[in-house]
PDB file of C-alpha atoms in Angstrom:
ATOM      1  CA  UNK W1063       0.000   0.000   0.000  1.00  0.00           C
ATOM      2  CA  UNK W1064       1.049   3.573  -0.445  1.00  0.00           C
ATOM      3  CA  UNK W1065      -0.258   7.091  -0.243  1.00  0.00           C
ATOM      4  CA  UNK W1066      -2.726   8.148  -2.899  1.00  0.00           C
ATOM      5  CA  UNK W1067      -0.646  10.607  -4.917  1.00  0.00           C
ATOM      6  CA  UNK W1068      -3.711  11.747  -6.890  1.00  0.00           C
ATOM      7  CA  UNK W1069      -5.338  12.604  -3.495  1.00  0.00           C
ATOM      8  CA  UNK W1070      -8.595  10.960  -4.634  1.00  0.00           C
ATOM      9  CA  UNK W1071      -9.138   8.334  -7.318  1.00  0.00           C
ATOM     10  CA  UNK W1072     -11.564   5.664  -8.446  1.00  0.00           C
ATOM     11  CA  UNK W1073     -10.445   2.052  -8.488  1.00  0.00           C
ATOM     12  CA  UNK W1074     -11.227  -0.650 -11.042  1.00  0.00           C
ATOM     13  CA  UNK W1075     -13.236  -2.551  -8.410  1.00  0.00           C
ATOM     14  CA  UNK W1076     -15.736   0.320  -7.991  1.00  0.00           C
ATOM     15  CA  UNK W1077     -14.264   1.768  -4.797  1.00  0.00           C
ATOM     16  CA  UNK W1078     -12.388   5.023  -4.166  1.00  0.00           C
ATOM     17  CA  UNK W1079      -9.002   5.663  -2.570  1.00  0.00           C
ATOM     18  CA  UNK W1080      -7.859   8.938  -1.005  1.00  0.00           C
ATOM     19  CA  UNK W1081      -5.361  10.617   1.311  1.00  0.00           C
ATOM     20  CA  UNK W1082      -1.636  11.271   1.521  1.00  0.00           C
ATOM     21  CA  UNK W1083      -0.199  11.408   5.045  1.00  0.00           C
ATOM     22  CA  UNK W1084       3.313  12.163   3.754  1.00  0.00           C
ATOM     23  CA  UNK W1085       2.415  15.739   2.731  1.00  0.00           C
ATOM     24  CA  UNK W1086       3.808  18.545   4.917  1.00  0.00           C
ATOM     25  CA  UNK W1087       1.205  21.131   3.824  1.00  0.00           C
ATOM     26  CA  UNK W1088      -2.560  20.740   3.691  1.00  0.00           C
ATOM     27  CA  UNK W1089      -3.586  19.861   0.148  1.00  0.00           C
ATOM     28  CA  UNK W1090      -7.138  19.806  -1.206  1.00  0.00           C
ATOM     29  CA  UNK W1091      -8.981  18.353  -4.151  1.00  0.00           C
ATOM     30  CA  UNK W1092     -12.600  19.409  -4.685  1.00  0.00           C
ATOM     31  CA  UNK W1093     -15.456  18.711  -7.090  1.00  0.00           C
ATOM     32  CA  UNK W1094     -14.526  15.070  -7.699  1.00  0.00           C
ATOM     33  CA  UNK W1095     -17.606  13.445  -9.212  1.00  0.00           C
ATOM     34  CA  UNK W1096     -18.243   9.763  -8.546  1.00  0.00           C
ATOM     35  CA  UNK W1097     -21.507   7.772  -8.669  1.00  0.00           C
ATOM     36  CA  UNK W1098     -23.870  10.766  -8.600  1.00  0.00           C
ATOM     37  CA  UNK W1099     -21.995  12.379  -5.668  1.00  0.00           C
ATOM     38  CA  UNK W1100     -19.410  15.126  -5.370  1.00  0.00           C
ATOM     39  CA  UNK W1101     -16.385  14.487  -3.162  1.00  0.00           C
ATOM     40  CA  UNK W1102     -13.752  16.729  -1.624  1.00  0.00           C
ATOM     41  CA  UNK W1103     -10.592  15.598   0.164  1.00  0.00           C
ATOM     42  CA  UNK W1104      -8.224  17.557   2.420  1.00  0.00           C
ATOM     43  CA  UNK W1105      -5.099  15.712   3.453  1.00  0.00           C
ATOM     44  CA  UNK W1106      -1.621  16.027   4.925  1.00  0.00           C
ATOM     45  CA  UNK W1107       0.385  14.553   7.807  1.00  0.00           C
ATOM     46  CA  UNK W1108      -1.912  15.976  10.507  1.00  0.00           C
ATOM     47  CA  UNK W1109      -5.385  15.148   9.141  1.00  0.00           C
ATOM     48  CA  UNK W1110      -7.245  13.473   6.288  1.00  0.00           C
ATOM     49  CA  UNK W1111     -10.867  14.445   5.676  1.00  0.00           C
ATOM     50  CA  UNK W1112     -13.284  13.208   3.007  1.00  0.00           C
ATOM     51  CA  UNK W1113     -16.521  15.062   2.307  1.00  0.00           C
ATOM     52  CA  UNK W1114     -19.398  13.803   0.196  1.00  0.00           C
ATOM     53  CA  UNK W1115     -22.019  16.247  -1.105  1.00  0.00           C
ATOM     54  CA  UNK W1116     -20.908  18.821   1.472  1.00  0.00           C
ATOM     55  CA  UNK W1117     -20.992  16.536   4.530  1.00  0.00           C
ATOM     56  CA  UNK W1118     -18.047  14.850   6.245  1.00  0.00           C
ATOM     57  CA  UNK W1119     -17.946  11.070   5.824  1.00  0.00           C
ATOM     58  CA  UNK W1120     -14.398  10.259   7.044  1.00  0.00           C
ATOM     59  CA  UNK W1121     -11.781  12.034   9.125  1.00  0.00           C
ATOM     60  CA  UNK W1122      -8.544  10.755  10.647  1.00  0.00           C
ATOM     61  CA  UNK W1123      -6.035  12.378  12.976  1.00  0.00           C
ATOM     62  CA  UNK W1124      -3.217  12.236  12.089  1.00  0.00           C
ATOM     63  CA  UNK W1125      -3.521  11.922   8.322  1.00  0.00           C
ATOM     64  CA  UNK W1126      -3.961   8.606   6.555  1.00  0.00           C
ATOM     65  CA  UNK W1127      -4.249   6.914   3.190  1.00  0.00           C
ATOM     66  CA  UNK W1128      -7.525   5.071   2.610  1.00  0.00           C
ATOM     67  CA  UNK W1129      -7.790   2.361  -0.031  1.00  0.00           C
ATOM     68  CA  UNK W1130     -10.837   0.617  -1.490  1.00  0.00           C
ATOM     69  CA  UNK W1131     -13.398   2.737   0.387  1.00  0.00           C
ATOM     70  CA  UNK W1132     -16.907   1.409  -0.267  1.00  0.00           C
ATOM     71  CA  UNK W1133     -20.247   2.503   1.118  1.00  0.00           C
ATOM     72  CA  UNK W1134     -23.535   0.650   0.987  1.00  0.00           C
ATOM     73  CA  UNK W1135     -26.759   1.215   2.884  1.00  0.00           C
ATOM     74  CA  UNK W1136     -25.603  -1.177   5.634  1.00  0.00           C
ATOM     75  CA  UNK W1137     -21.789  -1.113   5.517  1.00  0.00           C
ATOM     76  CA  UNK W1138     -18.661   0.973   5.093  1.00  0.00           C
ATOM     77  CA  UNK W1139     -15.460  -0.925   4.322  1.00  0.00           C
ATOM     78  CA  UNK W1140     -11.917   0.269   3.636  1.00  0.00           C
ATOM     79  CA  UNK W1141      -8.246  -0.342   4.305  1.00  0.00           C
ATOM     80  CA  UNK W1142      -6.381   2.419   6.120  1.00  0.00           C
ATOM     81  CA  UNK W1143      -2.660   3.133   6.346  1.00  0.00           C
ATOM     82  CA  UNK W1144      -0.915   5.750   8.501  1.00  0.00           C
ATOM     83  CA  UNK W1145       2.464   6.678   9.934  1.00  0.00           C
ATOM     84  CA  UNK W1146       1.290   6.085  13.522  1.00  0.00           C
ATOM     85  CA  UNK W1147      -1.769   5.265  15.622  1.00  0.00           C
ATOM     86  CA  UNK W1148      -4.856   7.040  14.272  1.00  0.00           C
ATOM     87  CA  UNK W1149      -8.216   8.230  15.504  1.00  0.00           C
ATOM     88  CA  UNK W1150     -11.033   7.882  12.955  1.00  0.00           C
ATOM     89  CA  UNK W1151     -14.402   9.622  12.883  1.00  0.00           C
ATOM     90  CA  UNK W1152     -17.097   8.411  10.496  1.00  0.00           C
ATOM     91  CA  UNK W1153     -20.385  10.142   9.871  1.00  0.00           C
ATOM     92  CA  UNK W1154     -23.207   7.645   9.525  1.00  0.00           C
ATOM     93  CA  UNK W1155     -26.940   7.587  10.236  1.00  0.00           C
ATOM     94  CA  UNK W1156     -27.874   9.379  13.485  1.00  0.00           C
ATOM     95  CA  UNK W1157     -28.619   7.318  16.595  1.00  0.00           C
ATOM     96  CA  UNK W1158     -28.105   3.891  15.023  1.00  0.00           C
ATOM     97  CA  UNK W1159     -26.034   0.966  16.297  1.00  0.00           C
ATOM     98  CA  UNK W1160     -23.010  -0.264  14.372  1.00  0.00           C
ATOM     99  CA  UNK W1161     -20.599  -3.124  14.837  1.00  0.00           C
ATOM    100  CA  UNK W1162     -16.971  -2.187  14.048  1.00  0.00           C
ATOM    101  CA  UNK W1163     -14.367  -4.690  12.867  1.00  0.00           C
ATOM    102  CA  UNK W1164     -10.633  -3.985  12.527  1.00  0.00           C
ATOM    103  CA  UNK W1165      -8.712  -6.717  10.702  1.00  0.00           C
ATOM    104  CA  UNK W1166     -11.733  -9.016  11.158  1.00  0.00           C
ATOM    105  CA  UNK W1167     -11.700  -8.512  14.960  1.00  0.00           C
ATOM    106  CA  UNK W1168     -14.909  -7.141  16.454  1.00  0.00           C
ATOM    107  CA  UNK W1169     -13.920  -4.071  18.493  1.00  0.00           C
ATOM    108  CA  UNK W1170     -17.474  -3.602  19.716  1.00  0.00           C
ATOM    109  CA  UNK W1171     -20.865  -2.092  19.111  1.00  0.00           C
ATOM    110  CA  UNK W1172     -21.087   1.669  18.841  1.00  0.00           C
ATOM    111  CA  UNK W1173     -24.121   3.912  18.757  1.00  0.00           C
ATOM    112  CA  UNK W1174     -23.809   6.950  16.519  1.00  0.00           C
ATOM    113  CA  UNK W1175     -24.444  10.359  18.026  1.00  0.00           C
ATOM    114  CA  UNK W1176     -27.396  12.601  17.246  1.00  0.00           C
ATOM    115  CA  UNK W1177     -25.158  14.009  14.472  1.00  0.00           C
ATOM    116  CA  UNK W1178     -24.411  10.472  13.208  1.00  0.00           C
ATOM    117  CA  UNK W1179     -20.764  10.239  14.268  1.00  0.00           C
ATOM    118  CA  UNK W1180     -18.809   7.294  15.630  1.00  0.00           C
ATOM    119  CA  UNK W1181     -15.171   7.454  16.752  1.00  0.00           C
ATOM    120  CA  UNK W1182     -12.532   4.764  17.224  1.00  0.00           C
ATOM    121  CA  UNK W1183      -8.754   4.418  17.268  1.00  0.00           C
ATOM    122  CA  UNK W1184      -6.422   1.978  15.558  1.00  0.00           C
ATOM    123  CA  UNK W1185      -2.854   1.196  16.603  1.00  0.00           C
ATOM    124  CA  UNK W1186      -0.550   1.283  13.567  1.00  0.00           C
ATOM    125  CA  UNK W1187       3.158   1.557  12.906  1.00  0.00           C
ATOM    126  CA  UNK W1188       4.476   3.337   9.824  1.00  0.00           C
ATOM    127  CA  UNK W1189       3.634   1.430   6.684  1.00  0.00           C
ATOM    128  CA  UNK W1190       1.139  -0.866   8.405  1.00  0.00           C
ATOM    129  CA  UNK W1191      -2.451  -1.020   7.272  1.00  0.00           C
ATOM    130  CA  UNK W1192      -5.714  -2.209   8.808  1.00  0.00           C
ATOM    131  CA  UNK W1193      -8.916  -3.418   7.220  1.00  0.00           C
ATOM    132  CA  UNK W1194     -12.002  -1.689   8.646  1.00  0.00           C
ATOM    133  CA  UNK W1195     -15.629  -2.808   8.333  1.00  0.00           C
ATOM    134  CA  UNK W1196     -18.494  -0.888   9.920  1.00  0.00           C
ATOM    135  CA  UNK W1197     -21.826  -2.707   9.751  1.00  0.00           C
ATOM    136  CA  UNK W1198     -25.216  -1.233  10.671  1.00  0.00           C
ATOM    137  CA  UNK W1199     -27.191  -3.467  13.029  1.00  0.00           C
TER     138      UNK W1199
END
């Protein structure tokens, strides 16, 4: 895996990849059209943020590279890579329960806030990646 040098791209398998945690300065890419939605990414070593149609869908502190990001009505799945441990915020449906898996290990049920957010952390060393699956119950 590696950073996404294009900042945001579509993959042959129908997913998207985004983020470059090696950048020293905040870099943005806006108005990226994909499957009837408009995406915007802001990324650098301190933060990576993906917006869809004006709303935040993913944010990590510090920055990360996300590969094969897929969203369905019941699930979000992606692989994330970072230089160090990361904290991830996802915006989902408000006040719903989700089960979160990291590398196929269930890290627990989480209820989204009134604003639809869930937060979790992943321990990573530079160059390591983790597979994340978030499933609506």
